[in-house]
């Protein structure tokens, strides 16, 4: 595969500057909770501004969806952190309450022992043990009784000291339990807040996608944006260098030899096939250059053949995307991922997980969009995948 001419590369660079989104959220910028909160606020504000622009100007839907996807991703991460903190806080509260209960039980036992000693002293009268001492028959018995009295006094003193220690320990444990309860309430509150924010972002995306057909202008604008995004993806793949990327480069002809025998990238049926598409409402004709799998969110997406990762990140109109180089100019594109499990430069084996199904950049909810290309030419995956791209059931 030859390199693209300089002019073509310049045009590609300009297109990519407009269409390929920034690095994954969280890779740069401030660190720590304050930085995370600032990024969440900025992302939500940015997504609302993009949506407002789209609703006002009736163009820029893909940009608005990208902004919502980024804010939703940040919120999803924070929801997971909040869930972990809530679990940890609840566990700490249970532990603190159990420790406080154990100390209270020990303190109760001490108080019962001290009560028994107090009753014994009361029964001994005002003189206490003095009559007992002087009623000894001889000096030896007298000294034995003195020693026994010393042990008894030492025991009483120890009871008192232990009572003081356990009282302090109980107070500390109760304060610890109170702090744990406060932290648990705060964690639960944060989890509820972030969950509501995430639900709001997802609902805004759903409404935005659903309402796009309420206006012919919006629908035409979306089709134009999708066409531009498709050309950008096509030029991106076509301009990828021909030199080997991965350490384990497939042997020449290895990919082509598996035509009709490649495994499906996901365990799901195909919802939409390769080829010409006519919109039922607008009657506008477009050409789908890949296949769409009706896959549930979180389903594992796998490499259909050995190769190297050329691209792993966000791509305007396609959401999170992984592009694999299988040698001899053959590439596969997996899009609308919830997350990518590989990085640029990685080598992959057939069947290796490369991502999980999501709805980033998707206008139809969770799905996997899959393309097979030889350079700029889109090939029909149904002619290459075993079972006509039907996927394993």
GROMACS .gro file of C-alpha atoms in nm:
model
  393
    1UNK     CA    1   0.000   0.000   0.000
    2UNK     CA    2   0.155   0.335  -0.106
    3UNK     CA    3   0.151   0.650   0.099
    4UNK     CA    4  -0.109   0.916   0.025
    5UNK     CA    5   0.013   1.220  -0.178
    6UNK     CA    6   0.113   1.529   0.022
    7UNK     CA    7  -0.198   1.726  -0.080
    8UNK     CA    8  -0.424   1.442   0.020
    9UNK     CA    9  -0.250   1.410   0.356
   10UNK     CA   10  -0.297   1.784   0.413
   11UNK     CA   11  -0.670   1.755   0.342
   12UNK     CA   12  -0.689   1.452   0.569
   13UNK     CA   13  -0.519   1.642   0.849
   14UNK     CA   14  -0.775   1.921   0.817
   15UNK     CA   15  -1.068   1.677   0.817
   16UNK     CA   16  -0.929   1.492   1.117
   17UNK     CA   17  -0.883   1.818   1.306
   18UNK     CA   18  -1.257   1.873   1.266
   19UNK     CA   19  -1.386   1.520   1.304
   20UNK     CA   20  -1.160   1.317   1.533
   21UNK     CA   21  -1.235   1.407   1.890
   22UNK     CA   22  -0.991   1.486   2.169
   23UNK     CA   23  -0.808   1.215   2.371
   24UNK     CA   24  -1.015   1.004   2.606
   25UNK     CA   25  -1.153   1.196   2.902
   26UNK     CA   26  -0.935   1.180   3.208
   27UNK     CA   27  -0.604   1.131   3.028
   28UNK     CA   28  -0.491   1.489   3.081
   29UNK     CA   29  -0.567   1.784   3.307
   30UNK     CA   30  -0.609   1.814   3.680
   31UNK     CA   31  -0.595   1.511   3.901
   32UNK     CA   32  -0.786   1.431   4.215
   33UNK     CA   33  -1.149   1.468   4.314
   34UNK     CA   34  -1.161   1.846   4.260
   35UNK     CA   35  -1.023   1.806   3.909
   36UNK     CA   36  -1.274   1.528   3.835
   37UNK     CA   37  -1.562   1.743   3.957
   38UNK     CA   38  -1.440   2.038   3.749
   39UNK     CA   39  -1.417   1.820   3.437
   40UNK     CA   40  -1.768   1.685   3.495
   41UNK     CA   41  -1.910   2.035   3.528
   42UNK     CA   42  -1.723   2.155   3.220
   43UNK     CA   43  -1.833   1.852   3.017
   44UNK     CA   44  -2.199   1.893   3.115
   45UNK     CA   45  -2.185   2.265   3.038
   46UNK     CA   46  -2.018   2.196   2.702
   47UNK     CA   47  -2.277   1.933   2.609
   48UNK     CA   48  -2.563   2.169   2.693
   49UNK     CA   49  -2.407   2.445   2.485
   50UNK     CA   50  -2.365   2.207   2.188
   51UNK     CA   51  -2.724   2.087   2.220
   52UNK     CA   52  -2.852   2.444   2.240
   53UNK     CA   53  -2.652   2.534   1.928
   54UNK     CA   54  -2.792   2.235   1.743
   55UNK     CA   55  -3.150   2.314   1.843
   56UNK     CA   56  -3.104   2.678   1.744
   57UNK     CA   57  -2.919   2.626   1.417
   58UNK     CA   58  -3.050   2.275   1.330
   59UNK     CA   59  -2.701   2.150   1.252
   60UNK     CA   60  -2.417   1.992   1.446
   61UNK     CA   61  -2.600   1.686   1.583
   62UNK     CA   62  -2.291   1.464   1.577
   63UNK     CA   63  -2.093   1.727   1.765
   64UNK     CA   64  -2.371   1.755   2.025
   65UNK     CA   65  -2.384   1.376   2.063
   66UNK     CA   66  -2.007   1.361   2.110
   67UNK     CA   67  -2.031   1.622   2.386
   68UNK     CA   68  -2.310   1.429   2.561
   69UNK     CA   69  -2.115   1.103   2.526
   70UNK     CA   70  -1.809   1.262   2.688
   71UNK     CA   71  -2.007   1.405   2.981
   72UNK     CA   72  -2.190   1.073   3.023
   73UNK     CA   73  -1.859   0.886   3.028
   74UNK     CA   74  -1.723   1.112   3.301
   75UNK     CA   75  -2.044   1.073   3.500
   76UNK     CA   76  -2.037   0.694   3.453
   77UNK     CA   77  -1.685   0.682   3.594
   78UNK     CA   78  -1.790   0.897   3.888
   79UNK     CA   79  -2.097   0.680   3.948
   80UNK     CA   80  -1.872   0.374   3.968
   81UNK     CA   81  -1.642   0.556   4.212
   82UNK     CA   82  -1.941   0.669   4.417
   83UNK     CA   83  -2.076   0.314   4.426
   84UNK     CA   84  -1.739   0.189   4.552
   85UNK     CA   85  -1.723   0.461   4.816
   86UNK     CA   86  -2.079   0.389   4.926
   87UNK     CA   87  -1.996   0.019   4.966
   88UNK     CA   88  -1.677   0.100   5.157
   89UNK     CA   89  -1.860   0.352   5.379
   90UNK     CA   90  -2.136   0.105   5.457
   91UNK     CA   91  -1.877  -0.162   5.540
   92UNK     CA   92  -1.688   0.083   5.763
   93UNK     CA   93  -2.011   0.177   5.939
   94UNK     CA   94  -2.098  -0.189   6.004
   95UNK     CA   95  -1.744  -0.252   6.130
   96UNK     CA   96  -1.749   0.054   6.359
   97UNK     CA   97  -2.089  -0.037   6.502
   98UNK     CA   98  -1.973  -0.395   6.564
   99UNK     CA   99  -1.660  -0.268   6.741
  100UNK     CA  100  -1.867  -0.030   6.951
  101UNK     CA  101  -2.104  -0.313   7.044
  102UNK     CA  102  -1.812  -0.537   7.143
  103UNK     CA  103  -1.663  -0.265   7.363
  104UNK     CA  104  -2.003  -0.196   7.519
  105UNK     CA  105  -2.038  -0.566   7.600
  106UNK     CA  106  -1.696  -0.576   7.766
  107UNK     CA  107  -1.779  -0.259   7.958
  108UNK     CA  108  -2.106  -0.413   8.075
  109UNK     CA  109  -1.921  -0.720   8.204
  110UNK     CA  110  -1.678  -0.495   8.394
  111UNK     CA  111  -1.962  -0.297   8.547
  112UNK     CA  112  -2.133  -0.617   8.661
  113UNK     CA  113  -1.807  -0.733   8.823
  114UNK     CA  114  -1.761  -0.394   8.988
  115UNK     CA  115  -2.120  -0.410   9.112
  116UNK     CA  116  -2.055  -0.747   9.272
  117UNK     CA  117  -1.747  -0.607   9.449
  118UNK     CA  118  -1.944  -0.303   9.567
  119UNK     CA  119  -2.212  -0.526   9.717
  120UNK     CA  120  -1.942  -0.737   9.889
  121UNK     CA  121  -1.786  -0.424  10.040
  122UNK     CA  122  -2.127  -0.307  10.157
  123UNK     CA  123  -2.189  -0.637  10.332
  124UNK     CA  124  -1.846  -0.612  10.501
  125UNK     CA  125  -1.960  -0.299  10.681
  126UNK     CA  126  -1.769   0.019  10.765
  127UNK     CA  127  -1.463  -0.160  10.901
  128UNK     CA  128  -1.440  -0.380  10.601
  129UNK     CA  129  -1.167  -0.642  10.618
  130UNK     CA  130  -1.011  -0.516  10.943
  131UNK     CA  131  -1.201  -0.760  11.171
  132UNK     CA  132  -1.104  -1.041  10.937
  133UNK     CA  133  -0.737  -0.951  10.970
  134UNK     CA  134  -0.730  -0.933  11.348
  135UNK     CA  135  -0.930  -1.250  11.394
  136UNK     CA  136  -0.632  -1.451  11.264
  137UNK     CA  137  -0.517  -1.724  11.507
  138UNK     CA  138  -0.146  -1.658  11.452
  139UNK     CA  139   0.101  -1.439  11.262
  140UNK     CA  140   0.125  -1.672  10.965
  141UNK     CA  141  -0.252  -1.665  10.910
  142UNK     CA  142  -0.248  -1.288  10.959
  143UNK     CA  143   0.013  -1.244  10.684
  144UNK     CA  144  -0.177  -1.476  10.453
  145UNK     CA  145  -0.491  -1.267  10.500
  146UNK     CA  146  -0.294  -0.945  10.436
  147UNK     CA  147  -0.164  -1.095  10.111
  148UNK     CA  148  -0.516  -1.200  10.008
  149UNK     CA  149  -0.643  -0.850  10.083
  150UNK     CA  150  -0.364  -0.697   9.873
  151UNK     CA  151  -0.464  -0.921   9.578
  152UNK     CA  152  -0.826  -0.823   9.622
  153UNK     CA  153  -0.742  -0.453   9.630
  154UNK     CA  154  -0.521  -0.496   9.323
  155UNK     CA  155  -0.807  -0.670   9.147
  156UNK     CA  156  -1.045  -0.388   9.235
  157UNK     CA  157  -0.792  -0.131   9.114
  158UNK     CA  158  -0.750  -0.321   8.788
  159UNK     CA  159  -1.127  -0.337   8.743
  160UNK     CA  160  -1.147   0.039   8.783
  161UNK     CA  161  -0.860   0.104   8.540
  162UNK     CA  162  -1.007  -0.130   8.279
  163UNK     CA  163  -1.346   0.037   8.320
  164UNK     CA  164  -1.189   0.376   8.250
  165UNK     CA  165  -1.005   0.240   7.944
  166UNK     CA  166  -1.312   0.067   7.805
  167UNK     CA  167  -1.523   0.379   7.865
  168UNK     CA  168  -1.277   0.583   7.659
  169UNK     CA  169  -1.266   0.310   7.393
  170UNK     CA  170  -1.646   0.302   7.374
  171UNK     CA  171  -1.658   0.679   7.332
  172UNK     CA  172  -1.396   0.660   7.054
  173UNK     CA  173  -1.579   0.376   6.877
  174UNK     CA  174  -1.909   0.562   6.895
  175UNK     CA  175  -1.744   0.874   6.751
  176UNK     CA  176  -1.589   0.657   6.478
  177UNK     CA  177  -1.931   0.504   6.404
  178UNK     CA  178  -2.085   0.852   6.388
  179UNK     CA  179  -1.818   0.964   6.138
  180UNK     CA  180  -1.871   0.646   5.936
  181UNK     CA  181  -2.245   0.711   5.932
  182UNK     CA  182  -2.186   1.068   5.811
  183UNK     CA  183  -1.949   0.946   5.539
  184UNK     CA  184  -2.195   0.676   5.438
  185UNK     CA  185  -2.477   0.929   5.404
  186UNK     CA  186  -2.249   1.159   5.202
  187UNK     CA  187  -2.142   0.872   4.974
  188UNK     CA  188  -2.502   0.764   4.918
  189UNK     CA  189  -2.602   1.124   4.846
  190UNK     CA  190  -2.319   1.166   4.594
  191UNK     CA  191  -2.412   0.838   4.428
  192UNK     CA  192  -2.773   0.949   4.397
  193UNK     CA  193  -2.672   1.289   4.258
  194UNK     CA  194  -2.432   1.143   3.999
  195UNK     CA  195  -2.683   0.874   3.901
  196UNK     CA  196  -2.948   1.140   3.839
  197UNK     CA  197  -2.703   1.348   3.635
  198UNK     CA  198  -2.607   1.044   3.427
  199UNK     CA  199  -2.973   0.958   3.369
  200UNK     CA  200  -3.037   1.318   3.263
  201UNK     CA  201  -2.751   1.309   3.010
  202UNK     CA  202  -2.875   0.980   2.864
  203UNK     CA  203  -3.229   1.115   2.842
  204UNK     CA  204  -3.105   1.430   2.666
  205UNK     CA  205  -2.929   1.212   2.412
  206UNK     CA  206  -3.238   0.997   2.361
  207UNK     CA  207  -3.461   1.301   2.306
  208UNK     CA  208  -3.205   1.464   2.077
  209UNK     CA  209  -3.179   1.155   1.856
  210UNK     CA  210  -3.555   1.099   1.857
  211UNK     CA  211  -3.638   1.461   1.765
  212UNK     CA  212  -3.398   1.483   1.473
  213UNK     CA  213  -3.674   1.375   1.234
  214UNK     CA  214  -3.908   1.648   1.352
  215UNK     CA  215  -3.750   1.881   1.098
  216UNK     CA  216  -3.654   1.815   0.737
  217UNK     CA  217  -3.370   2.064   0.783
  218UNK     CA  218  -3.233   1.871   1.078
  219UNK     CA  219  -3.265   1.538   0.900
  220UNK     CA  220  -3.083   1.665   0.591
  221UNK     CA  221  -2.816   1.818   0.814
  222UNK     CA  222  -2.764   1.487   0.995
  223UNK     CA  223  -2.731   1.296   0.669
  224UNK     CA  224  -2.475   1.549   0.547
  225UNK     CA  225  -2.280   1.520   0.873
  226UNK     CA  226  -2.283   1.141   0.852
  227UNK     CA  227  -2.158   1.157   0.493
  228UNK     CA  228  -1.871   1.385   0.597
  229UNK     CA  229  -1.788   1.156   0.891
  230UNK     CA  230  -1.791   0.856   0.658
  231UNK     CA  231  -1.551   1.025   0.415
  232UNK     CA  232  -1.325   1.120   0.704
  233UNK     CA  233  -1.313   0.759   0.822
  234UNK     CA  234  -1.249   0.640   0.467
  235UNK     CA  235  -0.962   0.886   0.419
  236UNK     CA  236  -0.821   0.801   0.760
  237UNK     CA  237  -0.798   0.431   0.673
  238UNK     CA  238  -0.671   0.500   0.320
  239UNK     CA  239  -0.393   0.724   0.450
  240UNK     CA  240  -0.265   0.479   0.708
  241UNK     CA  241   0.100   0.389   0.639
  242UNK     CA  242   0.175   0.064   0.462
  243UNK     CA  243   0.474  -0.034   0.678
  244UNK     CA  244   0.409  -0.302   0.942
  245UNK     CA  245   0.284  -0.174   1.276
  246UNK     CA  246   0.258  -0.479   1.497
  247UNK     CA  247   0.541  -0.702   1.604
  248UNK     CA  248   0.346  -1.006   1.481
  249UNK     CA  249   0.250  -0.895   1.128
  250UNK     CA  250   0.019  -1.142   0.950
  251UNK     CA  251   0.183  -1.331   0.666
  252UNK     CA  252   0.111  -1.199   0.314
  253UNK     CA  253  -0.220  -1.333   0.186
  254UNK     CA  254  -0.323  -1.469   0.528
  255UNK     CA  255  -0.625  -1.243   0.566
  256UNK     CA  256  -0.753  -1.287   0.208
  257UNK     CA  257  -0.719  -1.665   0.244
  258UNK     CA  258  -0.980  -1.660   0.521
  259UNK     CA  259  -1.252  -1.499   0.309
  260UNK     CA  260  -1.585  -1.652   0.405
  261UNK     CA  261  -1.437  -1.811   0.720
  262UNK     CA  262  -1.373  -1.515   0.951
  263UNK     CA  263  -1.552  -1.532   1.288
  264UNK     CA  264  -1.813  -1.269   1.374
  265UNK     CA  265  -1.683  -0.978   1.584
  266UNK     CA  266  -1.969  -1.009   1.836
  267UNK     CA  267  -2.226  -1.267   1.946
  268UNK     CA  268  -2.534  -1.096   1.802
  269UNK     CA  269  -2.750  -1.092   1.490
  270UNK     CA  270  -2.702  -0.840   1.211
  271UNK     CA  271  -2.967  -0.566   1.224
  272UNK     CA  272  -2.867  -0.383   0.905
  273UNK     CA  273  -2.657  -0.506   0.617
  274UNK     CA  274  -2.407  -0.358   0.374
  275UNK     CA  275  -2.529  -0.153   0.076
  276UNK     CA  276  -2.777   0.108  -0.041
  277UNK     CA  277  -3.026   0.241   0.217
  278UNK     CA  278  -3.337   0.452   0.147
  279UNK     CA  279  -3.488   0.640   0.439
  280UNK     CA  280  -3.858   0.558   0.479
  281UNK     CA  281  -3.960   0.915   0.562
  282UNK     CA  282  -3.725   1.139   0.366
  283UNK     CA  283  -3.672   0.887   0.083
  284UNK     CA  284  -3.308   0.993   0.085
  285UNK     CA  285  -3.066   0.727  -0.042
  286UNK     CA  286  -2.738   0.659   0.136
  287UNK     CA  287  -2.485   0.378   0.125
  288UNK     CA  288  -2.402   0.180   0.437
  289UNK     CA  289  -2.037   0.076   0.416
  290UNK     CA  290  -2.052  -0.177   0.696
  291UNK     CA  291  -2.297  -0.385   0.897
  292UNK     CA  292  -2.480  -0.305   1.220
  293UNK     CA  293  -2.508  -0.573   1.488
  294UNK     CA  294  -2.803  -0.567   1.727
  295UNK     CA  295  -2.573  -0.628   2.023
  296UNK     CA  296  -2.651  -0.545   2.387
  297UNK     CA  297  -2.453  -0.286   2.576
  298UNK     CA  298  -2.140  -0.437   2.729
  299UNK     CA  299  -2.117  -0.730   2.487
  300UNK     CA  300  -1.759  -0.832   2.405
  301UNK     CA  301  -1.622  -0.721   2.066
  302UNK     CA  302  -1.343  -0.938   1.926
  303UNK     CA  303  -1.078  -0.917   1.656
  304UNK     CA  304  -1.182  -1.126   1.354
  305UNK     CA  305  -0.818  -1.191   1.260
  306UNK     CA  306  -0.463  -1.126   1.375
  307UNK     CA  307  -0.327  -0.777   1.326
  308UNK     CA  308  -0.220  -0.453   1.486
  309UNK     CA  309  -0.414  -0.163   1.639
  310UNK     CA  310  -0.389   0.146   1.418
  311UNK     CA  311  -0.649   0.356   1.597
  312UNK     CA  312  -0.828   0.340   1.932
  313UNK     CA  313  -1.030   0.642   2.041
  314UNK     CA  314  -1.324   0.867   1.958
  315UNK     CA  315  -1.414   0.941   1.598
  316UNK     CA  316  -1.682   1.193   1.508
  317UNK     CA  317  -1.999   1.015   1.400
  318UNK     CA  318  -1.873   0.674   1.510
  319UNK     CA  319  -1.805   0.720   1.882
  320UNK     CA  320  -1.534   0.507   2.038
  321UNK     CA  321  -1.367   0.319   1.755
  322UNK     CA  322  -1.094   0.058   1.705
  323UNK     CA  323  -0.924   0.017   1.365
  324UNK     CA  324  -0.721  -0.300   1.313
  325UNK     CA  325  -0.461  -0.351   1.040
  326UNK     CA  326  -0.463  -0.712   0.915
  327UNK     CA  327  -0.190  -0.673   0.652
  328UNK     CA  328  -0.204  -0.642   0.272
  329UNK     CA  329  -0.410  -0.323   0.308
  330UNK     CA  330  -0.702  -0.494   0.487
  331UNK     CA  331  -0.856  -0.315   0.785
  332UNK     CA  332  -1.154  -0.371   1.011
  333UNK     CA  333  -1.339  -0.092   1.191
  334UNK     CA  334  -1.544  -0.149   1.509
  335UNK     CA  335  -1.746   0.151   1.631
  336UNK     CA  336  -2.002   0.277   1.886
  337UNK     CA  337  -1.801   0.104   2.161
  338UNK     CA  338  -1.862   0.174   2.528
  339UNK     CA  339  -1.492   0.118   2.596
  340UNK     CA  340  -1.179   0.014   2.411
  341UNK     CA  341  -0.964  -0.267   2.551
  342UNK     CA  342  -0.658  -0.210   2.330
  343UNK     CA  343  -0.421   0.076   2.252
  344UNK     CA  344  -0.250   0.199   1.937
  345UNK     CA  345   0.047  -0.025   1.857
  346UNK     CA  346  -0.091  -0.336   2.027
  347UNK     CA  347  -0.081  -0.671   1.849
  348UNK     CA  348  -0.403  -0.872   1.859
  349UNK     CA  349  -0.482  -1.237   1.799
  350UNK     CA  350  -0.799  -1.379   1.637
  351UNK     CA  351  -1.084  -1.370   1.888
  352UNK     CA  352  -0.904  -1.133   2.127
  353UNK     CA  353  -1.139  -0.882   2.297
  354UNK     CA  354  -1.079  -0.529   2.165
  355UNK     CA  355  -1.376  -0.347   2.319
  356UNK     CA  356  -1.731  -0.362   2.450
  357UNK     CA  357  -2.053  -0.265   2.276
  358UNK     CA  358  -2.200   0.075   2.362
  359UNK     CA  359  -2.391   0.361   2.204
  360UNK     CA  360  -2.122   0.629   2.167
  361UNK     CA  361  -2.189   0.824   1.849
  362UNK     CA  362  -2.487   0.601   1.772
  363UNK     CA  363  -2.824   0.727   1.649
  364UNK     CA  364  -2.991   0.392   1.722
  365UNK     CA  365  -2.893   0.301   2.077
  366UNK     CA  366  -2.644   0.026   2.171
  367UNK     CA  367  -2.505  -0.153   1.866
  368UNK     CA  368  -2.182  -0.254   1.698
  369UNK     CA  369  -2.102  -0.095   1.363
  370UNK     CA  370  -1.846  -0.306   1.176
  371UNK     CA  371  -1.663  -0.227   0.854
  372UNK     CA  372  -1.415  -0.427   0.648
  373UNK     CA  373  -1.193  -0.229   0.410
  374UNK     CA  374  -0.910  -0.271   0.170
  375UNK     CA  375  -0.761   0.075   0.175
  376UNK     CA  376  -1.036   0.323   0.081
  377UNK     CA  377  -1.261   0.048  -0.059
  378UNK     CA  378  -1.541  -0.075   0.166
  379UNK     CA  379  -1.603  -0.450   0.135
  380UNK     CA  380  -1.921  -0.637   0.221
  381UNK     CA  381  -1.852  -0.817   0.553
  382UNK     CA  382  -2.119  -1.075   0.467
  383UNK     CA  383  -1.889  -1.209   0.197
  384UNK     CA  384  -1.601  -1.249   0.443
  385UNK     CA  385  -1.753  -1.359   0.773
  386UNK     CA  386  -1.860  -1.716   0.835
  387UNK     CA  387  -2.236  -1.759   0.827
  388UNK     CA  388  -2.294  -1.446   0.624
  389UNK     CA  389  -2.214  -1.210   0.917
  390UNK     CA  390  -2.503  -1.352   1.116
  391UNK     CA  391  -2.292  -1.387   1.428
  392UNK     CA  392  -2.282  -1.681   1.669
  393UNK     CA  393  -2.605  -1.736   1.859
   0.00000   0.00000   0.00000
